[in-house]
Short mmCIF file of C-alpha atoms in Angstrom, two decimals:
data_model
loop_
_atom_site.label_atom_id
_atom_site.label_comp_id
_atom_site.label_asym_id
_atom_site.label_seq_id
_atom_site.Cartn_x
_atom_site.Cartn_y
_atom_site.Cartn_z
CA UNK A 130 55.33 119.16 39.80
CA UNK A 131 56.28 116.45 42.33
CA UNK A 132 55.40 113.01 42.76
CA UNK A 133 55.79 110.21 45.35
CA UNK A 134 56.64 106.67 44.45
CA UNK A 135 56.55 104.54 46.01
CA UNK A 136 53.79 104.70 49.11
CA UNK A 137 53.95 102.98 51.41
CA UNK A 138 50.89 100.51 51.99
CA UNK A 139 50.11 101.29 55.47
CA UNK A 140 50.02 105.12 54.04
CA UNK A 141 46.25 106.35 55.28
CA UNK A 142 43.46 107.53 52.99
CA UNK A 143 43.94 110.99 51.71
CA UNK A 144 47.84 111.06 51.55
CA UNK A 145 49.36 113.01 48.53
CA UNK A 146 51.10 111.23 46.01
CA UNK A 147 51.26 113.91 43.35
CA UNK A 148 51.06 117.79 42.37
CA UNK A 149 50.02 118.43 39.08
CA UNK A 150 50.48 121.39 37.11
CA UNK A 151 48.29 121.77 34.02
CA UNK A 152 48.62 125.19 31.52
CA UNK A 153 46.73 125.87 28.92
CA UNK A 154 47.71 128.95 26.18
CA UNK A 155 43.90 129.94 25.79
CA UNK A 156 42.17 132.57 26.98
CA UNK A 157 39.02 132.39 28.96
CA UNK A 158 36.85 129.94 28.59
CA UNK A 159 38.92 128.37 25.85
CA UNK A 160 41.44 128.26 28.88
CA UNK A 161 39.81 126.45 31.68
CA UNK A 162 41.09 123.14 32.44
CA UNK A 163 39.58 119.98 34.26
CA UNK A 164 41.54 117.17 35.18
CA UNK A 165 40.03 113.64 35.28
CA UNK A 166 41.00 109.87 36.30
CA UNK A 167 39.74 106.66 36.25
CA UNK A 168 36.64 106.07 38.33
CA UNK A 169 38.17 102.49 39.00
CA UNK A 170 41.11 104.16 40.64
CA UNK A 171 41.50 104.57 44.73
CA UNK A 172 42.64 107.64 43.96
CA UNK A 173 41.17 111.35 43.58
CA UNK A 174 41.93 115.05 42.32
CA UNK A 175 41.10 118.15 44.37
CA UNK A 176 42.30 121.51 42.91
CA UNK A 177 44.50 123.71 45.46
CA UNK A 178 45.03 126.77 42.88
CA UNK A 179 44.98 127.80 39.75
CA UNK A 180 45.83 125.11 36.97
CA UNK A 181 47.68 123.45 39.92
CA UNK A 182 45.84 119.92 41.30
CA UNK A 183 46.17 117.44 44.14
CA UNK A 184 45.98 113.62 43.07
CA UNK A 185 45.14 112.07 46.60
CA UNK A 186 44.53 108.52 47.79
CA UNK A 187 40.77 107.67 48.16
CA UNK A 188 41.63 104.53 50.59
CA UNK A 189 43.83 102.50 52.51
CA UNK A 190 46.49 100.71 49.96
CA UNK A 191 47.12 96.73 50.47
CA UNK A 192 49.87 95.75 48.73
CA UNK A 193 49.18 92.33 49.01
CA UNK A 194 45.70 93.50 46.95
CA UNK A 195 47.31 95.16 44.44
CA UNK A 196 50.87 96.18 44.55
CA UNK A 197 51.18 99.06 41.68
CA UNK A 198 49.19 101.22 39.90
CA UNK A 199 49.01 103.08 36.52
CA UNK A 200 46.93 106.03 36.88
CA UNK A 201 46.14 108.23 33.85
CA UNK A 202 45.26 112.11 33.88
CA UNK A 203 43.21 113.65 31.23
CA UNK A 204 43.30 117.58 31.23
CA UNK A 205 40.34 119.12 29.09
CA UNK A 206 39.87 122.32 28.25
CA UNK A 207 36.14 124.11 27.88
CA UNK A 208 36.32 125.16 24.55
CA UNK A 209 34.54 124.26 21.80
CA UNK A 210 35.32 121.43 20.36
CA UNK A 211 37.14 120.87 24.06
CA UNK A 212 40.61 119.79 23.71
CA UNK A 213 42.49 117.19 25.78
CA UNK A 214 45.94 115.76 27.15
CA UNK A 215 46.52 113.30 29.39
CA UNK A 216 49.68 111.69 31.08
CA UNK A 217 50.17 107.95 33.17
CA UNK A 218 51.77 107.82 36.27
CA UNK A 219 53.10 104.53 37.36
CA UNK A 220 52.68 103.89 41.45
CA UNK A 221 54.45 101.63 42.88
CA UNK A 222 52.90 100.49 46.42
CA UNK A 223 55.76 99.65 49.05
CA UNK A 224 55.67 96.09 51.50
CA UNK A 225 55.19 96.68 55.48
CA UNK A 226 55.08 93.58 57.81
CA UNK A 227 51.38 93.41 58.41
CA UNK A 228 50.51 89.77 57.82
CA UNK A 229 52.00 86.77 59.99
CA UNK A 230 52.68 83.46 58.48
CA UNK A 231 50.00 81.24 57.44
CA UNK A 232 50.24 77.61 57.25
CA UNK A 233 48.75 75.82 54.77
CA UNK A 234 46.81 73.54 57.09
CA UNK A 235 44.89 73.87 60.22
CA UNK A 236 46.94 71.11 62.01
CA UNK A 237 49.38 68.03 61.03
CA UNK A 238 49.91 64.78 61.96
CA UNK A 239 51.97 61.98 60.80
CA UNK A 240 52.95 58.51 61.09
CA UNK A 241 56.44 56.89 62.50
CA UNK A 242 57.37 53.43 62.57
CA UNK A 243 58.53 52.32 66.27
CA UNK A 244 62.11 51.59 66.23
CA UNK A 245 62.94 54.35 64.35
CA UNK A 246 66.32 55.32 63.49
CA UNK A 247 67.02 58.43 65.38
CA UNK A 248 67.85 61.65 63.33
CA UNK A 249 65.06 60.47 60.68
CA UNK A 250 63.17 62.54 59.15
CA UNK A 251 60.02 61.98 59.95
CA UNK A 252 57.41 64.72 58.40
CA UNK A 253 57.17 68.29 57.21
CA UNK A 254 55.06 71.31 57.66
CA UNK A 255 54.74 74.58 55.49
CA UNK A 256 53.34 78.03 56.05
CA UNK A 257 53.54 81.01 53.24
CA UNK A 258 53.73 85.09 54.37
CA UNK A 259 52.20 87.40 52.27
CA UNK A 260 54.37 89.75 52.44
CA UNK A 261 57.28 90.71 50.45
CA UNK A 262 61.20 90.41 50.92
CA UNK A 263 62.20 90.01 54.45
CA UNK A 264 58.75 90.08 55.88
CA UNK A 265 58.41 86.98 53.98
CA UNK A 266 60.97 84.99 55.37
CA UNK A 267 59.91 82.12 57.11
CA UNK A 268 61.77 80.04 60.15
CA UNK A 269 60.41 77.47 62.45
CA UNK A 270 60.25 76.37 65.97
CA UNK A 271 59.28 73.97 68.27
CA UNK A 272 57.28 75.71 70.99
CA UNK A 273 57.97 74.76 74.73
CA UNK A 274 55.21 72.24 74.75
CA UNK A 275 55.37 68.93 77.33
CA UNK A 276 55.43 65.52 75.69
CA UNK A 277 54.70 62.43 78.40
CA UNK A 278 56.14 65.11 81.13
CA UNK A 279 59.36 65.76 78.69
CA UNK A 280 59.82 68.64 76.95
CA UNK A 281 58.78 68.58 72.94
CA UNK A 282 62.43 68.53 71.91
CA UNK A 283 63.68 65.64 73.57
CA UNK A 284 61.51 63.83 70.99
CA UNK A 285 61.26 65.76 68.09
CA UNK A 286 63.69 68.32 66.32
CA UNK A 287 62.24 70.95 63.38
CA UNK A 288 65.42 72.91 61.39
CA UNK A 289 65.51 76.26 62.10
CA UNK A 290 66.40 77.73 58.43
CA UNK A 291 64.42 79.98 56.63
CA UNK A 292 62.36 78.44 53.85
CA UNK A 293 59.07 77.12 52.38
CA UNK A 294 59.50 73.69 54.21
CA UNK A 295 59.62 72.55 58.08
CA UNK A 296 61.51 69.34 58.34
CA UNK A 297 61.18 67.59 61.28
CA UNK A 298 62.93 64.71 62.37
CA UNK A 299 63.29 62.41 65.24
CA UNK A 300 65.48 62.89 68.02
CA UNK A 301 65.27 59.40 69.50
CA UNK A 302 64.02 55.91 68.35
CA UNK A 303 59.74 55.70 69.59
CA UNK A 304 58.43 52.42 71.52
CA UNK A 305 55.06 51.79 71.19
CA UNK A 306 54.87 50.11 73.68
CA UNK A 307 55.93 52.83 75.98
CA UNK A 308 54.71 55.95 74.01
CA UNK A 309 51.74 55.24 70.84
CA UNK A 310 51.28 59.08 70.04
CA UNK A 311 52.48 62.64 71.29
CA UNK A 312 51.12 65.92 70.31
CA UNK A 313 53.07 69.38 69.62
CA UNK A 314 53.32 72.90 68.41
CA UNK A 315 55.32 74.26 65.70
CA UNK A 316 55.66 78.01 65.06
CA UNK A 317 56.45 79.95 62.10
CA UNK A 318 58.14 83.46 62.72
CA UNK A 319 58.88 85.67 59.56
CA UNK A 320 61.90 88.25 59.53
CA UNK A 321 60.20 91.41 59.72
CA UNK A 322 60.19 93.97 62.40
CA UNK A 323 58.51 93.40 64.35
CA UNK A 324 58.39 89.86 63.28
CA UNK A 325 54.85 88.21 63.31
CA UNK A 326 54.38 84.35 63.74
CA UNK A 327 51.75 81.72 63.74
CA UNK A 328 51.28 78.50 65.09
CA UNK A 329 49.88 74.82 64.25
CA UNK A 330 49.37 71.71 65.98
CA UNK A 331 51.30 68.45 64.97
CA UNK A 332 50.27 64.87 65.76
CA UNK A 333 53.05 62.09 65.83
CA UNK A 334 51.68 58.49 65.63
CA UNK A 335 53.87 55.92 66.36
CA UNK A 336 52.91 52.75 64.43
CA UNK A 337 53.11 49.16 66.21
CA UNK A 338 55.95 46.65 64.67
CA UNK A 339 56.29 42.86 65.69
CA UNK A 340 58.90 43.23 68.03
CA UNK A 341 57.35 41.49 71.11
CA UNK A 342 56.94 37.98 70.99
CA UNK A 343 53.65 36.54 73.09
CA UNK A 344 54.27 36.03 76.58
CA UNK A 345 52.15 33.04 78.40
CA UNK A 346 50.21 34.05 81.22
CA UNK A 347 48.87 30.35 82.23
CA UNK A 348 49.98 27.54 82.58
CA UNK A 349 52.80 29.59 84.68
CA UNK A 350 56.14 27.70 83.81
CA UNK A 351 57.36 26.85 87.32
CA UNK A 352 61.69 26.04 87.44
CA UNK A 353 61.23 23.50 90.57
CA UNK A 354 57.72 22.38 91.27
CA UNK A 355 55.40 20.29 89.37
CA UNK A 356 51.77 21.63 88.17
CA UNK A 357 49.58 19.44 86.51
CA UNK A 358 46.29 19.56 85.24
CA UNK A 359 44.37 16.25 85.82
CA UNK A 360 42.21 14.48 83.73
CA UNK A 361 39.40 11.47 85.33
CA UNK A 362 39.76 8.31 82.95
CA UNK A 363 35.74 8.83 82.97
CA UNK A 364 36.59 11.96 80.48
CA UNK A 365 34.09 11.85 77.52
CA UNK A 366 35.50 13.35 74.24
CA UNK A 367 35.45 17.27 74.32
CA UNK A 368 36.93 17.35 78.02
CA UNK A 369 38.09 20.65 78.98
CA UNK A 370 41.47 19.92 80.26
CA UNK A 371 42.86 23.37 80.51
CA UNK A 372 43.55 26.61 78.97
CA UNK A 373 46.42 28.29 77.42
CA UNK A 374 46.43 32.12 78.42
CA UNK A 375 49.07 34.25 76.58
CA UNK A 376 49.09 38.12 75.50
CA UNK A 377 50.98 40.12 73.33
CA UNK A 378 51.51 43.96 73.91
CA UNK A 379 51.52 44.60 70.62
CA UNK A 380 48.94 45.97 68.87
CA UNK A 381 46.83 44.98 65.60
CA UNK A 382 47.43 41.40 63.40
CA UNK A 383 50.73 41.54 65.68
CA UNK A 384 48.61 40.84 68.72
CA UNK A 385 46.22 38.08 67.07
CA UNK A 386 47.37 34.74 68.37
CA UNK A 387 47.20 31.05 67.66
CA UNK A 388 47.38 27.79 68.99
CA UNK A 389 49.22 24.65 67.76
CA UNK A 390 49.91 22.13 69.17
CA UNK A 391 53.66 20.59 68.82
CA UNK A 392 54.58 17.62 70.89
CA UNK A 393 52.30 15.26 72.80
CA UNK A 394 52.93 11.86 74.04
CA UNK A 395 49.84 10.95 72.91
CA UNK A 396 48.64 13.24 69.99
CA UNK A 397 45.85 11.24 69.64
CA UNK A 398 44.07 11.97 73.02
CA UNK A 399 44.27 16.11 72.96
CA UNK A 400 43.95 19.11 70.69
CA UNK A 401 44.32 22.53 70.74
CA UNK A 402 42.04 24.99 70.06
CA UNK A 403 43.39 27.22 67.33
CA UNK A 404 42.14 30.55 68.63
CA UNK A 405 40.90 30.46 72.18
CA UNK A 406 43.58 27.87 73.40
CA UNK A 407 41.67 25.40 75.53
CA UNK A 408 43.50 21.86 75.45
CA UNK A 409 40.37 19.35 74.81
CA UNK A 410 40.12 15.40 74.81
CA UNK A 411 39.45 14.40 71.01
CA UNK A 412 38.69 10.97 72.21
CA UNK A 413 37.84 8.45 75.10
CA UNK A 414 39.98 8.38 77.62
CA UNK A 415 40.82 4.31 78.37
CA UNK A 416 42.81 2.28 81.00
CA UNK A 417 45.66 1.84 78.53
CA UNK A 418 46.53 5.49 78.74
CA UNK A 419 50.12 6.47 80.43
CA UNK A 420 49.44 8.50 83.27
CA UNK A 421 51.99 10.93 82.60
CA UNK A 422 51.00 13.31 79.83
CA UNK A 423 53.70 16.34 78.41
CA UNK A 424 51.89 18.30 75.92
CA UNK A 425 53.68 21.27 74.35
CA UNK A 426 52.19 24.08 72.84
CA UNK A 427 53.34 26.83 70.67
CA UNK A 428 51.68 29.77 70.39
CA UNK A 429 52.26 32.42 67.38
CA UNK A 430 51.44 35.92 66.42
CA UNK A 431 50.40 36.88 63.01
CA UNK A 432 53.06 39.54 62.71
CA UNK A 433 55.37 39.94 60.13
CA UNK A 434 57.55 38.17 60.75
CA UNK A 435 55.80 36.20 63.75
CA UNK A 436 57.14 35.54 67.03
CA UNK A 437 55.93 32.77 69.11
CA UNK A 438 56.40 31.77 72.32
CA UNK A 439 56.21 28.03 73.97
CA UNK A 440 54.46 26.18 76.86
CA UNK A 441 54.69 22.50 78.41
CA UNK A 442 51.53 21.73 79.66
CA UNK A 443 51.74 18.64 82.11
CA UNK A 444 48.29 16.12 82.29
CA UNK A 445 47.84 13.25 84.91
CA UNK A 446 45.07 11.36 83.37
CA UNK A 447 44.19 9.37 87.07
CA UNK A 448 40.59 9.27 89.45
CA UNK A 449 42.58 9.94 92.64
CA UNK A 450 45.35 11.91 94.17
CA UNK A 451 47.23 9.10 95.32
CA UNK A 452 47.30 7.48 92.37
CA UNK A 453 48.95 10.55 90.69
CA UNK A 454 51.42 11.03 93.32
CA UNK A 455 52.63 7.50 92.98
CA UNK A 456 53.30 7.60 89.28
CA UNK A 457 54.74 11.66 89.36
CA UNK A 458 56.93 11.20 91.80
CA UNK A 459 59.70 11.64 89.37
CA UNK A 460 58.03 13.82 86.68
CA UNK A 461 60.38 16.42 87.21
CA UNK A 462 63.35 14.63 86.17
CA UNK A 463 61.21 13.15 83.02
CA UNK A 464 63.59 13.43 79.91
CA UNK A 465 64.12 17.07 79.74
CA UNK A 466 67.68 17.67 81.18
CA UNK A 467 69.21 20.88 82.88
CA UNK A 468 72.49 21.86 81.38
CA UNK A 469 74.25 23.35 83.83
CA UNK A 470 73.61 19.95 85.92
CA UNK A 471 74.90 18.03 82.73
CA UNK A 472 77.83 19.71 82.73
CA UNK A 473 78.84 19.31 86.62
CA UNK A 474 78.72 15.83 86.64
CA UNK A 475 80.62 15.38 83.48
CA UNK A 476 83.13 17.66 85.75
CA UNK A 477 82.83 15.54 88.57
CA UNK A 478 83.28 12.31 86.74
CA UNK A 479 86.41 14.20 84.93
CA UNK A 480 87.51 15.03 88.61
CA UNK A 481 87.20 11.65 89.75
CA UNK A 482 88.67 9.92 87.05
CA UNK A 483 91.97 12.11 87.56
CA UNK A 484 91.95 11.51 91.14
CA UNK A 485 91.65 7.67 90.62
CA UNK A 486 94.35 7.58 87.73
CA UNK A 487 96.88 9.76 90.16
CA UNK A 488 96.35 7.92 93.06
CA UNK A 489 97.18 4.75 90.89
CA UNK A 490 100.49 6.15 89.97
CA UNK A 491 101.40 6.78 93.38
CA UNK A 492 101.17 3.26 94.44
CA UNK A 493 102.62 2.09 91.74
CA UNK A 494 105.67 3.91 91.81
CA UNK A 495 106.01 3.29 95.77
CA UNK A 496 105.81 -0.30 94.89
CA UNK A 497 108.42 -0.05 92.23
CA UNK A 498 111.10 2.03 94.49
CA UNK A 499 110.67 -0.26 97.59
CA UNK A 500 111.70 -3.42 94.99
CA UNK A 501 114.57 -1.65 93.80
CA UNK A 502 115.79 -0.88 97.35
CA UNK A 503 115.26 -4.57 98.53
CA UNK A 504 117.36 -5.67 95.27
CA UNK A 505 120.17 -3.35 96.17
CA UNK A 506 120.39 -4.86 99.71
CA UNK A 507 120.20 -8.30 98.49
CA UNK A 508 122.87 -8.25 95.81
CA UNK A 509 125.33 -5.45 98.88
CA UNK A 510 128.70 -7.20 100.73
CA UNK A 511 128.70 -4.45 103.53
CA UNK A 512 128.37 -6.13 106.67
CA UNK A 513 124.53 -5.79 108.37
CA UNK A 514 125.34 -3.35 111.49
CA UNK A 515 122.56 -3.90 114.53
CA UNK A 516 120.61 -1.03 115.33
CA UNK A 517 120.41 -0.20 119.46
CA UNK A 518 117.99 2.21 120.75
CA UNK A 519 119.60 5.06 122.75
CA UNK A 520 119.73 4.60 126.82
CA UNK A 521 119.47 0.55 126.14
CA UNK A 522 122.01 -1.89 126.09
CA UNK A 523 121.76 -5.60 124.39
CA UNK A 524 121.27 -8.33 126.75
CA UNK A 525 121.41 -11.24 124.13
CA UNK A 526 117.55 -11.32 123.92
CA UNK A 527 117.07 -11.42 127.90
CA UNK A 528 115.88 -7.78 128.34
CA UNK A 529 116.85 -4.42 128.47
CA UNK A 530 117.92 -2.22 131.47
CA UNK A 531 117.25 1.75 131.77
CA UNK A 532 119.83 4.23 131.38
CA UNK A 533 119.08 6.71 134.03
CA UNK A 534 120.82 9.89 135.67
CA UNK A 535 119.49 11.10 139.11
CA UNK A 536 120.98 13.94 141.00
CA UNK A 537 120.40 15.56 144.34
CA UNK A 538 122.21 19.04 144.92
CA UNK A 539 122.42 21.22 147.84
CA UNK A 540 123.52 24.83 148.04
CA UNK A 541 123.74 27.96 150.26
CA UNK A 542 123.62 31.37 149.32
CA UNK A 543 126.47 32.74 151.40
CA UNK A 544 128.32 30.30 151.00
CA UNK A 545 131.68 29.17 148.43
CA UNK A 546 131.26 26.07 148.57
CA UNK A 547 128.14 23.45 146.80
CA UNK A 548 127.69 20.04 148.12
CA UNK A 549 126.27 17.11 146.13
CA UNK A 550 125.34 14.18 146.85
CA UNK A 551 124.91 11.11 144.80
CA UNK A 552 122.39 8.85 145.49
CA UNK A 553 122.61 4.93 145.12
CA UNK A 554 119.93 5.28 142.38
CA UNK A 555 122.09 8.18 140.61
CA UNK A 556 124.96 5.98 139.15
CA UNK A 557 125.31 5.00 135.57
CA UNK A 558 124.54 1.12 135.28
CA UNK A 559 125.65 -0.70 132.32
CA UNK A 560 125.69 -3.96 131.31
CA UNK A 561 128.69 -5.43 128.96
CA UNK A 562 128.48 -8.99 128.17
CA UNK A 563 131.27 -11.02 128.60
CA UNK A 564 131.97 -12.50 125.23
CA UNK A 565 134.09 -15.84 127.24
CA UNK A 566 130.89 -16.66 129.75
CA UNK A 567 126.95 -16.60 128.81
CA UNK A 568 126.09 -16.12 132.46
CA UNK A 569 128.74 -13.75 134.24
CA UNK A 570 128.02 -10.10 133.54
CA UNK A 571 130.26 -7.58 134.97
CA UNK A 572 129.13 -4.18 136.79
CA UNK A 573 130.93 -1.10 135.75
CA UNK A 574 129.74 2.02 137.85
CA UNK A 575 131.29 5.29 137.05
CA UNK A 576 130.92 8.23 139.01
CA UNK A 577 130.88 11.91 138.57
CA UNK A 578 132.17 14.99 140.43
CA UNK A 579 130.91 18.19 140.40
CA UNK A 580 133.59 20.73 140.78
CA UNK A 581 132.09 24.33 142.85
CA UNK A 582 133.63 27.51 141.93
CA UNK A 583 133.23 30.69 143.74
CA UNK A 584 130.41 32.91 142.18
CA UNK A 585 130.10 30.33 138.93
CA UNK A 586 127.17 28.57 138.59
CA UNK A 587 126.50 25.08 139.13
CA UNK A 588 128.23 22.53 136.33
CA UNK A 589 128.18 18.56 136.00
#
């Protein structure tokens, strides 16, 4: 009569799916009908009224379980031999959102190279729903987890399409020196509605690379003063001299150092110990033996490809203080040159040579313009014209007498009229040799007058 397909799953136990109507042309007991199903089936048949029957479900349908079913009905009769007919209905059981995404492990983690390229992609998780259609589509997300006080996503980025796959990929290039693992969550949300999600934990180790070189702790490596290690010329072989300290921050076969030594001035007299470092004597130390010792030592990583680092190592092989300080007096200048201090004095000696040349030129060129002027005057007819100094006057090599102008003025201020006065010292004395007599000289005094003028000032 009527029948419901399809149910949905979260339908409850006892819910209708169909209303069967069975007939049978008999009479009486040849008439009566029972309808049957498969004992298997969740399902069961109550009769309502006559030759009319209820097919009911016997539990809770998961169609994640089983998603359809084909349920038969066999009518029988009661007669005698009882006869039959049966009919199969095909249900169909309908998807609702009840299970979340599952991931198909319990939690991740993967290895990155430092130095990463950022945008990389680094690893991937996955996580399946059960569900059908929509409720089975899957997105990710980075949770709001921290990450060395940062927030997850300024290292790591997951794509937020729907599908099987979770890429994630680096947002920025790792250091392991800085950072060697970091731990986050990723969630997986499907599309139903609601939507149910899930989440997993994901492990990010950041694997070392040889990009540190070793760095040398001791001997420090001083720019101006002098450290030496000293060594008694009583030293048996084996002496303990020093010790090269150096680290790397690396980690692993990047971090494993050795010890070789490179240059000595005596390689004869020291070695280096390959692992540990310690600079020993390999033989007796004798009189003949420079006091000044420069060892240099290199020391390597076993990266790939190594890095190394160097160290001079200065030895004074003397019994006394004194006896060093005499002979290192000028170990700092010893054959290793600065050069920035190479280059200023090949600019001072540059500036120095130019100021030399130049100042050659210049006398050289005075020299040559005062000849040419004396050879011009030599080979000249004008007549030679005497200089005289102003306020002198010749005396044919006797002397000279001053020129001299002394004035004494008197004046009112109501009155018109100015006096002044000459003085026997104010007159103008000069001298004119007479040309016909070597001894007679003739006076000549001349005189001024000043001339007074109403309101006008004074004039001479």
């Amino acid at each position: 009569m009527s029948f419901s397909s399809p149910v949905s799953e979260d339908a409850p136990s006892g819910t209708t799916v169909a209303v069967i109507n069975v007939k049978d042309s008999d009479s009486e007991k040849n008439g009566q009908i029972t309808c049957s199903i498969d004992s298997n089936l969740p399902f069961k048949i109550q009769s309502s009224l006559t030759n009319y029957y209820n097919l009911l479900s016997d539990v809770v349908f998961d169609r994640e379980t089983m998603s359809e079913y084909n349920i038969t009905i066999t009518a029988t009769d009661s007669g005698s031999p009882p006869l039959s007919s049966a009919t199969t209905l095909r249900l169909i059981i309908s998807d609702v959102n009840d299970n979340a995404p599952i991931f198909t492990k319990k939690s991740y983690s993967a290895h990155v190279a430092e130095n990463n390229e950022p945008g990389v992609s680094v690893f991937t998780v996955s996580a399946r729903d059960a569900d059908w259609n929509q409720n089975a589509r899957v997105s990710y997300l980075l949770e709001d987890t921290q990450v060395s006080g940062s927030p997850a996503s300024t290292h790591v980025s997951i794509n937020s399409e729907t599908g099987v796959l979770g890429v994630i990929h680096a947002v920025r290039s790792f250091d392991y020196e800085q950072i060697k693992d970091f731990q986050f969550r990723v969630k997986a949300q499907d599309g139903g509605s609601p939507p149910l999600s899930s989440n997993v934990s994901v492990k990010i180790l950041i694997q070392d690379q040889n990009d540190n070189a070793p760095q040398v702790l001791y001997p420090v490596q001083t720019g101006g003063s002098l450290v030496a290690e000293m060594v008694p010329r009583s030293a048996d072989v084996g002496y303990l001299v020093t010790k090269v300290v150096a680290v790397d921050v690396d980690s692993g076969q990047n971090a494993w150092l050795s010890y070789k030594l490179q240059k000595a001035t005596d390689r004869a007299l020291f070695e280096v110990g390959l692992q540990n470092g310690g600079i020993r004597t390999i033989r007796q130390v004798t009189d003949k033996d420079a006091v000044k010792q420069r060892l240099t030592v290199i020391v390597e990583d076993n990266g790939q490809p190594s890095r190394s680092a160097t160290v001079i190592v200065n030895v004074a092989v003397a019994d006394s203080f004194p006896e060093v300080l005499s002979e290192f007096t000028d170990f700092t200048h010893d054959k290793e040159y600065n050069d920035n201090l190479t280059f200023y004095l090949v600019l001072a000696l540059a500036v120095v040579s130019f100021l030399f040349i130049t100042c050659l030129v210049v006398i050289i060129s005075v020299k040559i313009y005062r000849w040419r002027q004396s050879r011009i005057l030599y080979h000249s007819n004008l007549p030679v014209i005497p200089y005289y100094p102003p306020r002198y006057s010749d005396t044919l090599g006797t002397g000279t007498l001053q020129h001299v102008y002394n004035y004494e003025v008197c004046r009112t201020t109501d009155s018109r009229k100015s006096d002044c006065k000459f003085g026997n010292a104010g007159s103008q004395n000069v001298l004119i040799m007479d040309p016909s007599s070597t001894g007679t000289m003739q006076r000549i005094q001349s005189e001024k007058s000043i001339l007074d003028e109403p309101d006008s000032p004074l004039e001479v």
